[in-house]
PDB file of C-alpha atoms in Angstrom:
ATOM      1  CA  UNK F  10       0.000   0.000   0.000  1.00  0.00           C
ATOM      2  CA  UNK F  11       2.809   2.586   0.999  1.00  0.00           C
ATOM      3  CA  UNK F  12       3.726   1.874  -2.892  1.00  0.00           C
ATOM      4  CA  UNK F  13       0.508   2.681  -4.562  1.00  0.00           C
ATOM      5  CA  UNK F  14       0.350   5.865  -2.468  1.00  0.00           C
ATOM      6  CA  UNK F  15       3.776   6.881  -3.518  1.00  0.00           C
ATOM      7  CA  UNK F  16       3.053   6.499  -6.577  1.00  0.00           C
ATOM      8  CA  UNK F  17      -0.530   8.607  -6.262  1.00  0.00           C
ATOM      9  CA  UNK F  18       1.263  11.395  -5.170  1.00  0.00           C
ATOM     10  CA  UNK F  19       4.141  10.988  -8.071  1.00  0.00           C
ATOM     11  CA  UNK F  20       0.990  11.352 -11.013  1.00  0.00           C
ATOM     12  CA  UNK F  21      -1.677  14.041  -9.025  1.00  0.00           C
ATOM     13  CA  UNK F  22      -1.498  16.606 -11.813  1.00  0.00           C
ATOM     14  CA  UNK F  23      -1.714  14.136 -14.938  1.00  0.00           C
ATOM     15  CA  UNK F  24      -3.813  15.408 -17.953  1.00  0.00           C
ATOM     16  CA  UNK F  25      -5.790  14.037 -20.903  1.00  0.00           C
ATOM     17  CA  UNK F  26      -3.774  14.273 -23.866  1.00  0.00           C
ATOM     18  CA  UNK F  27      -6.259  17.482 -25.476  1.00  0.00           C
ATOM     19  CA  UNK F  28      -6.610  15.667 -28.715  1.00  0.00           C
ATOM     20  CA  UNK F  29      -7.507  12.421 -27.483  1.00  0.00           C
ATOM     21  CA  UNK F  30     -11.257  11.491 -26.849  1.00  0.00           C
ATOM     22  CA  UNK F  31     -11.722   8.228 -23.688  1.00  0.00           C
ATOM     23  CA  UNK F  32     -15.019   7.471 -25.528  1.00  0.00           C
ATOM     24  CA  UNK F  33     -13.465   7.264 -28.557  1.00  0.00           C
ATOM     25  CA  UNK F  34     -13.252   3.470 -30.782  1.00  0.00           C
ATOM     26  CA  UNK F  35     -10.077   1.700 -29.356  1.00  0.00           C
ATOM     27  CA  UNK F  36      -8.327  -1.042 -31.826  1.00  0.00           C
ATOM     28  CA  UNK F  37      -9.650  -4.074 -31.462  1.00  0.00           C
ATOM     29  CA  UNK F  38      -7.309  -6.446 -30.764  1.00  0.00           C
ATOM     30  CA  UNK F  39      -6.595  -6.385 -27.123  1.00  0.00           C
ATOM     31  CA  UNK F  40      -3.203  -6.512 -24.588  1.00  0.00           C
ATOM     32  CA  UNK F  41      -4.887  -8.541 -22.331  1.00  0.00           C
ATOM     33  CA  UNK F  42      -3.969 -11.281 -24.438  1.00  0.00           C
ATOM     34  CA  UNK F  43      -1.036 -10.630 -25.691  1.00  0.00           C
ATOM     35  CA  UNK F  44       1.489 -13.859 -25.272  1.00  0.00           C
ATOM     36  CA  UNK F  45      -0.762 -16.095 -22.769  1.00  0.00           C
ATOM     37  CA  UNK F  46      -0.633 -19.032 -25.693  1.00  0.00           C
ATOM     38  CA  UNK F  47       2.981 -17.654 -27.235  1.00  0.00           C
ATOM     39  CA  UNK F  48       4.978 -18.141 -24.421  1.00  0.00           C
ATOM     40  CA  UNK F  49       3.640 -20.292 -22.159  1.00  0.00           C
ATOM     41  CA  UNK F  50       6.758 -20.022 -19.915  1.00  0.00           C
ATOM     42  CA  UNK F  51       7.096 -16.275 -20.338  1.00  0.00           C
ATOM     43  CA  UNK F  52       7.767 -13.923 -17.313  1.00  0.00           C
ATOM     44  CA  UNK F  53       4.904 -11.754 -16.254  1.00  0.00           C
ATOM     45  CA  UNK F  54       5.805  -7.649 -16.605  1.00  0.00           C
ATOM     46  CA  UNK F  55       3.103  -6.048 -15.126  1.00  0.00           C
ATOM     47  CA  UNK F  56       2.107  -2.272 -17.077  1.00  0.00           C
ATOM     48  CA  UNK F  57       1.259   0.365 -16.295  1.00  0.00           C
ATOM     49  CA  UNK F  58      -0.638   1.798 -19.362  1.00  0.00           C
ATOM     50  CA  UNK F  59      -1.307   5.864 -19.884  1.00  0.00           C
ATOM     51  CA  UNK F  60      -0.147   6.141 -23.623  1.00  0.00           C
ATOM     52  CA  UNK F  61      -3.145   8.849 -23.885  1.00  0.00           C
ATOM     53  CA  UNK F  62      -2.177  10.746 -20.643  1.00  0.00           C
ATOM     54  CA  UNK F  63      -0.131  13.879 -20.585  1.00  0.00           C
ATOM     55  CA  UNK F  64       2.617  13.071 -18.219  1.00  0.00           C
ATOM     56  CA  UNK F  65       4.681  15.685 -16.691  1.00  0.00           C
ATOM     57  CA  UNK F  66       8.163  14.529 -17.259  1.00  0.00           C
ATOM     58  CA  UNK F  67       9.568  15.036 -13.962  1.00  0.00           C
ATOM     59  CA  UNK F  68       6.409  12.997 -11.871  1.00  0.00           C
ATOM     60  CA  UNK F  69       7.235  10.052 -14.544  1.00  0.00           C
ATOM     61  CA  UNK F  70      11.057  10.280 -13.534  1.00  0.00           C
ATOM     62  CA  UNK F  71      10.578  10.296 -10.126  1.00  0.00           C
ATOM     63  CA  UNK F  72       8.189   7.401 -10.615  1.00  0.00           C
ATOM     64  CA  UNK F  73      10.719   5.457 -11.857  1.00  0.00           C
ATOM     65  CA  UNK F  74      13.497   6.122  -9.786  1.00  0.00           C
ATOM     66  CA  UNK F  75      11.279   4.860  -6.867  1.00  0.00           C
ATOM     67  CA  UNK F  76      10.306   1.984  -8.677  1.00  0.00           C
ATOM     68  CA  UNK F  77      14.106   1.196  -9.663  1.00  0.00           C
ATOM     69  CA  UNK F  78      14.800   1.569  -5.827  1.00  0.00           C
ATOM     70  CA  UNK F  79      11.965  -1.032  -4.542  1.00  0.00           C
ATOM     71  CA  UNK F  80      13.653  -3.264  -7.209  1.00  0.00           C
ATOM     72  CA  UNK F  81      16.864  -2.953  -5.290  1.00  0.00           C
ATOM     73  CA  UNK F  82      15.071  -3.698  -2.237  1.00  0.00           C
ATOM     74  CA  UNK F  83      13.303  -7.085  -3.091  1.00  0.00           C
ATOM     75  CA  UNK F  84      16.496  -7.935  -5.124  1.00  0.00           C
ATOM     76  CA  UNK F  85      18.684  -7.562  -1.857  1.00  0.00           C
ATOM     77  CA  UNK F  86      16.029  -9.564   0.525  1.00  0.00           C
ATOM     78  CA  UNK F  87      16.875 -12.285  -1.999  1.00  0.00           C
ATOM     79  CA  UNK F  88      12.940 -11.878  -3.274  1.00  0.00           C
ATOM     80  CA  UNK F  89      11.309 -12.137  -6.901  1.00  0.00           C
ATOM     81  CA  UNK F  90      11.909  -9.022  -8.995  1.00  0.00           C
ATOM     82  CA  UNK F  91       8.987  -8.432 -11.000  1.00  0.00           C
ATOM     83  CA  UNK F  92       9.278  -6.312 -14.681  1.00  0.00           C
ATOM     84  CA  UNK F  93       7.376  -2.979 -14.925  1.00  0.00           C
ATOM     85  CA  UNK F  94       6.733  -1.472 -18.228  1.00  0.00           C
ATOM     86  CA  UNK F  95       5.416   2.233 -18.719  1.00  0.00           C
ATOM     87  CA  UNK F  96       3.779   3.995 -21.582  1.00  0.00           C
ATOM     88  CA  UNK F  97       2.874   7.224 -21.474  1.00  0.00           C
ATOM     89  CA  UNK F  98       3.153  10.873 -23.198  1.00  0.00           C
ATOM     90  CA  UNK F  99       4.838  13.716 -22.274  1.00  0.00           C
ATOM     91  CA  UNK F 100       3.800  17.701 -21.681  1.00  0.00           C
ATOM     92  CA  UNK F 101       6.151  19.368 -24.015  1.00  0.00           C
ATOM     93  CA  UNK F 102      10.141  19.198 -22.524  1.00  0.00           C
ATOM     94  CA  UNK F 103      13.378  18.829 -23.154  1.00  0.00           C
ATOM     95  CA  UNK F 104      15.754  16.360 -21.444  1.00  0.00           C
ATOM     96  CA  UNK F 105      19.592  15.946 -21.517  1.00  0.00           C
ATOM     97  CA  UNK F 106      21.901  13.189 -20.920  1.00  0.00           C
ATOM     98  CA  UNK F 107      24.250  12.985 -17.750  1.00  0.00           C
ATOM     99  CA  UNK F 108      27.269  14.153 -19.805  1.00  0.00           C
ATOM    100  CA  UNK F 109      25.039  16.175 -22.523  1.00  0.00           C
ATOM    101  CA  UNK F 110      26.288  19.572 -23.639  1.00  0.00           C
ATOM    102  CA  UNK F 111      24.666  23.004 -24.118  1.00  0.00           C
ATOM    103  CA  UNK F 112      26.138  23.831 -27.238  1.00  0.00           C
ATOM    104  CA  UNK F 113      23.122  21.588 -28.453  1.00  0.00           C
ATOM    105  CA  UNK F 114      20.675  23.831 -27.258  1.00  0.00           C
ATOM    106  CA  UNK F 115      19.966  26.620 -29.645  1.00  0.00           C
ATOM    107  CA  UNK F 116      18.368  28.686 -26.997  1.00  0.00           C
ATOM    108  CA  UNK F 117      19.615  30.232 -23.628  1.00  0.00           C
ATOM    109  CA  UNK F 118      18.914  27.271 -21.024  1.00  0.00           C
ATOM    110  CA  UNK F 119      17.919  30.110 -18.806  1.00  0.00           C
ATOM    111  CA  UNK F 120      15.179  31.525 -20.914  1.00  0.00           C
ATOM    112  CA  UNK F 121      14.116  28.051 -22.687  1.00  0.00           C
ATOM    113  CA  UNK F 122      10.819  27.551 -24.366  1.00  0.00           C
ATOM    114  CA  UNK F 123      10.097  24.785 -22.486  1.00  0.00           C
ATOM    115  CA  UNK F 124      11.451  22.791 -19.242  1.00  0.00           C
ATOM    116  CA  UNK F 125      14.976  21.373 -19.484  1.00  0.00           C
ATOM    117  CA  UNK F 126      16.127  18.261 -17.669  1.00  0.00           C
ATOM    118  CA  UNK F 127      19.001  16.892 -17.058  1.00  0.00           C
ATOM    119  CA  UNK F 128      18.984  13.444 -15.706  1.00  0.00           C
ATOM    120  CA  UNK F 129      21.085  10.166 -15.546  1.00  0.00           C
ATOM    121  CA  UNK F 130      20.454   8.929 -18.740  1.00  0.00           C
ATOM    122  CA  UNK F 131      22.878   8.060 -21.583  1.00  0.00           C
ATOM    123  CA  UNK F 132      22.562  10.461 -24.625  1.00  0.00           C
ATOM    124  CA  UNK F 133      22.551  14.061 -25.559  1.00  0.00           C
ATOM    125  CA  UNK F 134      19.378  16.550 -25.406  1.00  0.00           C
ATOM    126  CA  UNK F 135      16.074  15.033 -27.211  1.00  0.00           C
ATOM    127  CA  UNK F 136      12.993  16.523 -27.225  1.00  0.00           C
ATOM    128  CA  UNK F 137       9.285  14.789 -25.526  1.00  0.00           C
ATOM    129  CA  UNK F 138       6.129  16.133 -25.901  1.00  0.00           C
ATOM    130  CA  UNK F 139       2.250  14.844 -27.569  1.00  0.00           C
ATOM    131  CA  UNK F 140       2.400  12.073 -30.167  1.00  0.00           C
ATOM    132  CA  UNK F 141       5.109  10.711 -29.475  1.00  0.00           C
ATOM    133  CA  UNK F 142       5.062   7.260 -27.682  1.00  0.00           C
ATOM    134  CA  UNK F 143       7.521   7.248 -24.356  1.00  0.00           C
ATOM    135  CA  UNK F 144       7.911   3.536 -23.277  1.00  0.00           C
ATOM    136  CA  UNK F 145      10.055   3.260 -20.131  1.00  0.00           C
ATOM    137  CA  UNK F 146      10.613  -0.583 -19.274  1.00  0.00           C
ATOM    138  CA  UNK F 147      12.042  -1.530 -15.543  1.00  0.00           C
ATOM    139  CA  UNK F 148      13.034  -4.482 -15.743  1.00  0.00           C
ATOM    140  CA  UNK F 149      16.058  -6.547 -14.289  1.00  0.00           C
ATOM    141  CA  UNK F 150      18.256  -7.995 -16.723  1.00  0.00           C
ATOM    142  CA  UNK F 151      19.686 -10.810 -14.557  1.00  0.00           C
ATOM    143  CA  UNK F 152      16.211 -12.331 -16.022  1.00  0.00           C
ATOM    144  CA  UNK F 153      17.423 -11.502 -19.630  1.00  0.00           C
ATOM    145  CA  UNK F 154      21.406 -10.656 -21.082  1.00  0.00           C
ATOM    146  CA  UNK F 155      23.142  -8.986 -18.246  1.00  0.00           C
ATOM    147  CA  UNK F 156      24.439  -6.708 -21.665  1.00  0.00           C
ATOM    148  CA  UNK F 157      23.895  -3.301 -22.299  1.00  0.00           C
ATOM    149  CA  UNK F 158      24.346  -3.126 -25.684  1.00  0.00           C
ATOM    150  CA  UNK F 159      22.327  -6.813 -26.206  1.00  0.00           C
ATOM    151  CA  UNK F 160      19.434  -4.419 -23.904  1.00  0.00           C
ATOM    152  CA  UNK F 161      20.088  -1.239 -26.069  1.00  0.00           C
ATOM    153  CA  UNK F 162      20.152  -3.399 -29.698  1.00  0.00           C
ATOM    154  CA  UNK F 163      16.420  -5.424 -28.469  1.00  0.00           C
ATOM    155  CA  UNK F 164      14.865  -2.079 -27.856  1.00  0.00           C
ATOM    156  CA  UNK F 165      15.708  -0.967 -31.709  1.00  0.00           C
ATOM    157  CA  UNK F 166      14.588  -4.419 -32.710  1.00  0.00           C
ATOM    158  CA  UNK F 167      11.190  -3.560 -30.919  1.00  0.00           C
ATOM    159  CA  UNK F 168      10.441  -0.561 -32.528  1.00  0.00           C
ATOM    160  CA  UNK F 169      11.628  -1.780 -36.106  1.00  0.00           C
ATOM    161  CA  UNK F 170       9.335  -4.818 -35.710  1.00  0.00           C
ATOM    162  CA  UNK F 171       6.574  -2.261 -34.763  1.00  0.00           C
ATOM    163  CA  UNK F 172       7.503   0.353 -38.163  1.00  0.00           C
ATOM    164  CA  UNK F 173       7.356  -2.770 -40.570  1.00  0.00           C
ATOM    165  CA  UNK F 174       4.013  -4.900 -38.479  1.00  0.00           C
ATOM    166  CA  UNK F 175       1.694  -2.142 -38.129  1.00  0.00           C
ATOM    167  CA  UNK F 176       2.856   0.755 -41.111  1.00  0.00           C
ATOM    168  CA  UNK F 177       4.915  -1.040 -43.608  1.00  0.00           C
ATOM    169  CA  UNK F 178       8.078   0.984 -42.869  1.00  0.00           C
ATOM    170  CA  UNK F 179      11.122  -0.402 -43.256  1.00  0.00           C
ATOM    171  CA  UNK F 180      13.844   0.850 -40.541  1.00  0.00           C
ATOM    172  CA  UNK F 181      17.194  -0.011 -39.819  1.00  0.00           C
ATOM    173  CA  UNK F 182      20.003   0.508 -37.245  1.00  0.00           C
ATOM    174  CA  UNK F 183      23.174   2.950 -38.001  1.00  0.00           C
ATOM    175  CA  UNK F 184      26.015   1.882 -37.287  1.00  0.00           C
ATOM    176  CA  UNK F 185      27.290   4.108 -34.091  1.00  0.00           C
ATOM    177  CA  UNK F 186      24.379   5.463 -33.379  1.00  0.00           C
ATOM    178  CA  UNK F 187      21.651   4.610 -31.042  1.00  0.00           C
ATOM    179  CA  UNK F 188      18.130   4.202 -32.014  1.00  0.00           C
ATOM    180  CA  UNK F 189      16.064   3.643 -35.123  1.00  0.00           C
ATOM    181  CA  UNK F 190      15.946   5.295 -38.736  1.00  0.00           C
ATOM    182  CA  UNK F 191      14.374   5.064 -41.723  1.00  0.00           C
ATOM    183  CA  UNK F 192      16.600   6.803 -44.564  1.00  0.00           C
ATOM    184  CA  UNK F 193      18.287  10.108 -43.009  1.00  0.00           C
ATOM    185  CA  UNK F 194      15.261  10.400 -40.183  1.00  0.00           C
ATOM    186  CA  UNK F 195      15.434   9.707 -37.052  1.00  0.00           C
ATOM    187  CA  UNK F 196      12.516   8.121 -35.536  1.00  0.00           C
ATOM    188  CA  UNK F 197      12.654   6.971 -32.571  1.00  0.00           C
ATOM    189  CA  UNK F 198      15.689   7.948 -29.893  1.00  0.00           C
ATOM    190  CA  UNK F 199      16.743   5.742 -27.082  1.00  0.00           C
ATOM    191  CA  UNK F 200      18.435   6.549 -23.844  1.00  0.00           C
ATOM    192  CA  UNK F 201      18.920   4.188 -20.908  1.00  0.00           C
ATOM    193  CA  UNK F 202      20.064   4.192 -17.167  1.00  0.00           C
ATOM    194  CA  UNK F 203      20.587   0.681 -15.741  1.00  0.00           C
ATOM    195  CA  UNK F 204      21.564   0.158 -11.877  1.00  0.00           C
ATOM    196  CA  UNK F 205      22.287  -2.576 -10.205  1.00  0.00           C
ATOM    197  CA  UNK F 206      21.328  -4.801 -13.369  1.00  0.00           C
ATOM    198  CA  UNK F 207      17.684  -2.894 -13.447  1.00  0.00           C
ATOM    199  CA  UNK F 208      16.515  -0.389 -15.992  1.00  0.00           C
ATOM    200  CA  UNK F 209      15.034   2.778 -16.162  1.00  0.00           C
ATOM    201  CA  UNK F 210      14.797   5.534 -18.698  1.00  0.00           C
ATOM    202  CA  UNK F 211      13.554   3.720 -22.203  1.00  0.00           C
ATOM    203  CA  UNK F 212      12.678   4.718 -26.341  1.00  0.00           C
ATOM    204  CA  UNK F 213      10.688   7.640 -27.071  1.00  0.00           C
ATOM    205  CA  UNK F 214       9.206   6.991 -30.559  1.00  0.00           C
ATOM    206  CA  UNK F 215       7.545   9.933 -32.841  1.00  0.00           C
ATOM    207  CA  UNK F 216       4.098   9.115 -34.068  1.00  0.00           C
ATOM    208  CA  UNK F 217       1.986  12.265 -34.432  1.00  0.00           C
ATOM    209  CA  UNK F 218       4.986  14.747 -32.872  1.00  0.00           C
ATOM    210  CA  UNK F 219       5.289  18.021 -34.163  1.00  0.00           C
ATOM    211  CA  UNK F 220       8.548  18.093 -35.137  1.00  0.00           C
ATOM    212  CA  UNK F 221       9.008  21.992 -34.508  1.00  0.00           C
ATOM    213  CA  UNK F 222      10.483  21.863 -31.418  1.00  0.00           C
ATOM    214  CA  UNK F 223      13.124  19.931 -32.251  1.00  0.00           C
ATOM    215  CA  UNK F 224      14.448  22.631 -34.441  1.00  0.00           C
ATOM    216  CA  UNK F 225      15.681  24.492 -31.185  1.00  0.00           C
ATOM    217  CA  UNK F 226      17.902  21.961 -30.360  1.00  0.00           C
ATOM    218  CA  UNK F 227      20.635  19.435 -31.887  1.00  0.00           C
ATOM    219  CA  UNK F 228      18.632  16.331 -31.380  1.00  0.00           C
ATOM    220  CA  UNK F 229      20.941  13.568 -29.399  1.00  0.00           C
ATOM    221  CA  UNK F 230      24.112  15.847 -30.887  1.00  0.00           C
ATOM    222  CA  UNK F 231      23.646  14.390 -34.287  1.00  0.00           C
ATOM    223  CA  UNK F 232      24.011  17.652 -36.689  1.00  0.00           C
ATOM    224  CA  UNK F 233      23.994  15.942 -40.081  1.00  0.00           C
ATOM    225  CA  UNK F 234      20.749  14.078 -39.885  1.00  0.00           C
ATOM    226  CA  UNK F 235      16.765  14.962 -39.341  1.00  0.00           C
ATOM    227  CA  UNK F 236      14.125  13.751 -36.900  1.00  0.00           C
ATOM    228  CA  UNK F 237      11.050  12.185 -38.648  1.00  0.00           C
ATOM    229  CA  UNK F 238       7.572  10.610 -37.245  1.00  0.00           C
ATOM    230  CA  UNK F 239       5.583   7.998 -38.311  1.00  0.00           C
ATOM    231  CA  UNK F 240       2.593  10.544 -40.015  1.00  0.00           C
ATOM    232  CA  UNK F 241       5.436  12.780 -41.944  1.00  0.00           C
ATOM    233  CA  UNK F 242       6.646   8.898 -43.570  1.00  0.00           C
ATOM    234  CA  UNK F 243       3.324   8.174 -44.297  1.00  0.00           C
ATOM    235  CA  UNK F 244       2.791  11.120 -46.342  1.00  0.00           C
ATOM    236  CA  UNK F 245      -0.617  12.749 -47.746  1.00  0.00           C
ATOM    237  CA  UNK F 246      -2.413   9.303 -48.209  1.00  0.00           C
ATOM    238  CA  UNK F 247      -3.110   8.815 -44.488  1.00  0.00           C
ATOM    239  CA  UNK F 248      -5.911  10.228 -43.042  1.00  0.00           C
ATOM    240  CA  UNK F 249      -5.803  14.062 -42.271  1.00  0.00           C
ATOM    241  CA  UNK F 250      -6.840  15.428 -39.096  1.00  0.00           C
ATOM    242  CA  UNK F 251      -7.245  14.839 -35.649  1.00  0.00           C
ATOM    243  CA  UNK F 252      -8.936  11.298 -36.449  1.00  0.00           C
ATOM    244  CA  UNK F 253      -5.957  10.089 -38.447  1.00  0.00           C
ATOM    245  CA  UNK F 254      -3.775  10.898 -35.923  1.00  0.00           C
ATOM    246  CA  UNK F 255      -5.829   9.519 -32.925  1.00  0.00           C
ATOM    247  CA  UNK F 256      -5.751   5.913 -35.169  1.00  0.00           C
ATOM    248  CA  UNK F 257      -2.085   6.408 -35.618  1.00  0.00           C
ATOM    249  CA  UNK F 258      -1.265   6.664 -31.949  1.00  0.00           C
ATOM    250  CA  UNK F 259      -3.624   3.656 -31.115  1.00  0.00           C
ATOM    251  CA  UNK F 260      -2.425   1.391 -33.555  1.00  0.00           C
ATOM    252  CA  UNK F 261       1.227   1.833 -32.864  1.00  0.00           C
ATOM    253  CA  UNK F 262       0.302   1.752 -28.803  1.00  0.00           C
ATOM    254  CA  UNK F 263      -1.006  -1.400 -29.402  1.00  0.00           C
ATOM    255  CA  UNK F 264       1.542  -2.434 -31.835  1.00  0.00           C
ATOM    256  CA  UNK F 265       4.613  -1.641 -29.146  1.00  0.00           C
ATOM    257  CA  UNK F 266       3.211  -3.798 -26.566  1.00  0.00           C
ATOM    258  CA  UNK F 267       2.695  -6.453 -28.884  1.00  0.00           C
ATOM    259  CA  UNK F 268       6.285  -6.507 -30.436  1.00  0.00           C
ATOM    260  CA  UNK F 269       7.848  -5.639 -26.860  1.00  0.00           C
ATOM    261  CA  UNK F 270       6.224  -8.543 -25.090  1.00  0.00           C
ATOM    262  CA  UNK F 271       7.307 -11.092 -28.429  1.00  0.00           C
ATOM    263  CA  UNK F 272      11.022  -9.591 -28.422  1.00  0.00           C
ATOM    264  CA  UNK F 273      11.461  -9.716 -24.310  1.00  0.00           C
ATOM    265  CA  UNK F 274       9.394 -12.875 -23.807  1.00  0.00           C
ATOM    266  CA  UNK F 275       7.386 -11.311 -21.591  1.00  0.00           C
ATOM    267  CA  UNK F 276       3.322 -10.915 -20.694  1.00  0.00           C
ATOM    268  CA  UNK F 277       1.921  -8.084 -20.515  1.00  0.00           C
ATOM    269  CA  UNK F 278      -0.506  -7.418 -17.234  1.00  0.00           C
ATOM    270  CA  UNK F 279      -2.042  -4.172 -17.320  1.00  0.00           C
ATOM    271  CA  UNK F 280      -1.705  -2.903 -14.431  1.00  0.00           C
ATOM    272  CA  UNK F 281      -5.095  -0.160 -14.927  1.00  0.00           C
ATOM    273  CA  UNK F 282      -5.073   3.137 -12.804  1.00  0.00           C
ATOM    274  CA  UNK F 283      -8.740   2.468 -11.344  1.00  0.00           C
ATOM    275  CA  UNK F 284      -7.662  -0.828 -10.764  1.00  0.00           C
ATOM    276  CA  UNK F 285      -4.512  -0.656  -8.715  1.00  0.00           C
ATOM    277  CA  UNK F 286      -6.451   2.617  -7.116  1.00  0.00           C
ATOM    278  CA  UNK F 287      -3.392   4.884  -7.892  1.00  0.00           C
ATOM    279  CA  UNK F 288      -5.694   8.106  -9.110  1.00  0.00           C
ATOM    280  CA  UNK F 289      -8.591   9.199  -8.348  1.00  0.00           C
ATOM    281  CA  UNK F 290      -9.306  11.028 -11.427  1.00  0.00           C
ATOM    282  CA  UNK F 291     -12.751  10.690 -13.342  1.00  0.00           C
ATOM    283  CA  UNK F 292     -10.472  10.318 -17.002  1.00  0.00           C
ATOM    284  CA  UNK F 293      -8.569   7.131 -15.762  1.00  0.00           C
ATOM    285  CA  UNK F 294     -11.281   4.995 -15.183  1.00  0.00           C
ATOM    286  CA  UNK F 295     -11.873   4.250 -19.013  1.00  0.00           C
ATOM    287  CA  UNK F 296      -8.299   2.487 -19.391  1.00  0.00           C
TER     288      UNK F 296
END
């Protein structure tokens, strides 16, 4: 319980995404059964699912620092060590790396457009905000490669499954460079903390994102090459509109917890805000 109340008081001020509707057709297929026939012998990783929520990015970080540290604890008593996975959105920010530079800002970090971050991640400065799909897995890699890089290349091989299953895109890696492309455009950005063999931090990948924002910055210090989302890729023959881009974010929700769960061996339990009684809020009840 002391848990669950930490974490109520880590979300109290988490909004709606404006542009997204709870009443609104979900994609059929559903997460609840995701893997239960698959994997038979597949850990559980229990979820924690607000891909439509607004989530102010330093209430998610501290969330996850406190879930990294009861981790620690059950690990040290010599007790099961359950996976955690987190989807959410971010209110517009910008976040930086623990050895990140200014000179990538374009702006005066005193007089930025939006908040600026700088946490214990690996990378330079990226930029969160609507649309764009933030998945932040905690999960203990004793149960999977104790390898960073084996961790860092199965998160690009999730979100390349999910570009080519759900949207026909074909990505690919670069080499020395982290995260996933598709020609010159970056599209998805990955930066990781692990501690004490358990993850935190995760893959931030652009759906509907306006891309404007990113113009004030150097994205992840890479000058030469461009930031792209799923929508720009797909071009004019989409749908237009706030319903096009409502469809996109669903299908490629449900997409990324399909292709995560396959890639880790892992099922999915939602873990639902009214059920675990974490909020109180009237707009969580519908996930």
């Amino acid at each position: 319980m002391e848990s669950l109340h930490r974490v109520e008081t880590l979300l109290s001020g988490l909004h709606y995404h404006p542009r997204t509707n709870a009443s609104r057709n979900r994609v059929p297929r559903s997460v609840k059964i995701l893997n239960t026939a698959n994997h038979v012998n597949s850990r559980k990783c229990q979820c924690f699912d607000l891909y439509d929520q607004l989530v102010p990015y330093k209430k998610a970080w501290t969330w996850q620092k406190s879930l990294v540290e009861e981790k620690k604890i059950l690990l040290d008593r010599n007790q099961d060590c359950p996976d955690t996975l987190i989807l959410l959105q971010h209110s517009p920010v910008y976040t930086m790396g623990t050895g990140s530079s200014e000179e990538y800002l374009n702006f005066n970090i005193k007089d930025a457009p939006f908040d600026v971050y700088r946490t214990e991640r690996g990378g330079e400065v990226t930029y969160h905000g609507p649309g764009q799909l933030v998945m932040y897995p905690i999960i203990n890699l004793r149960n999977h490669e104790m390898d960073l890089h084996w961790y860092l290349r199965t998160l690009e091989e999730v979100v390349i499954r999910v570009l080519s299953s759900a949207f026909s895109i074909t990505a690919s890696r670069l080499d020395g460079l982290t995260g996933v492309w598709v020609g010159n455009q970056k599209v998805a950005a990955i930066g990781i903390r692990v501690s004490k063999w358990i993850t935190y931090h995760g893959l931030a990948l652009n759906v509907t994102t306006d891309l404007a924002p990113f113009n004030s910055i150097v994205p992840c210090g890479i000058r030469d090459r461009q930031v792209g989302s799923i929508k720009g890729l797909l071009g004019d023959g989409e749908e237009q509109g706030m319903v096009g881009d409502l469809r996109l974010m669903d299908v490629a929700h449900e997409s990324l917890l399909k292709e995560f769960s396959e890639v880790f061996q892992l099922q999915i339990e939602k873990q639902t805000v009214s059920d675990l009684n974490i909020l109180k809020a009237e707009s969580f009840k519908c996930l």
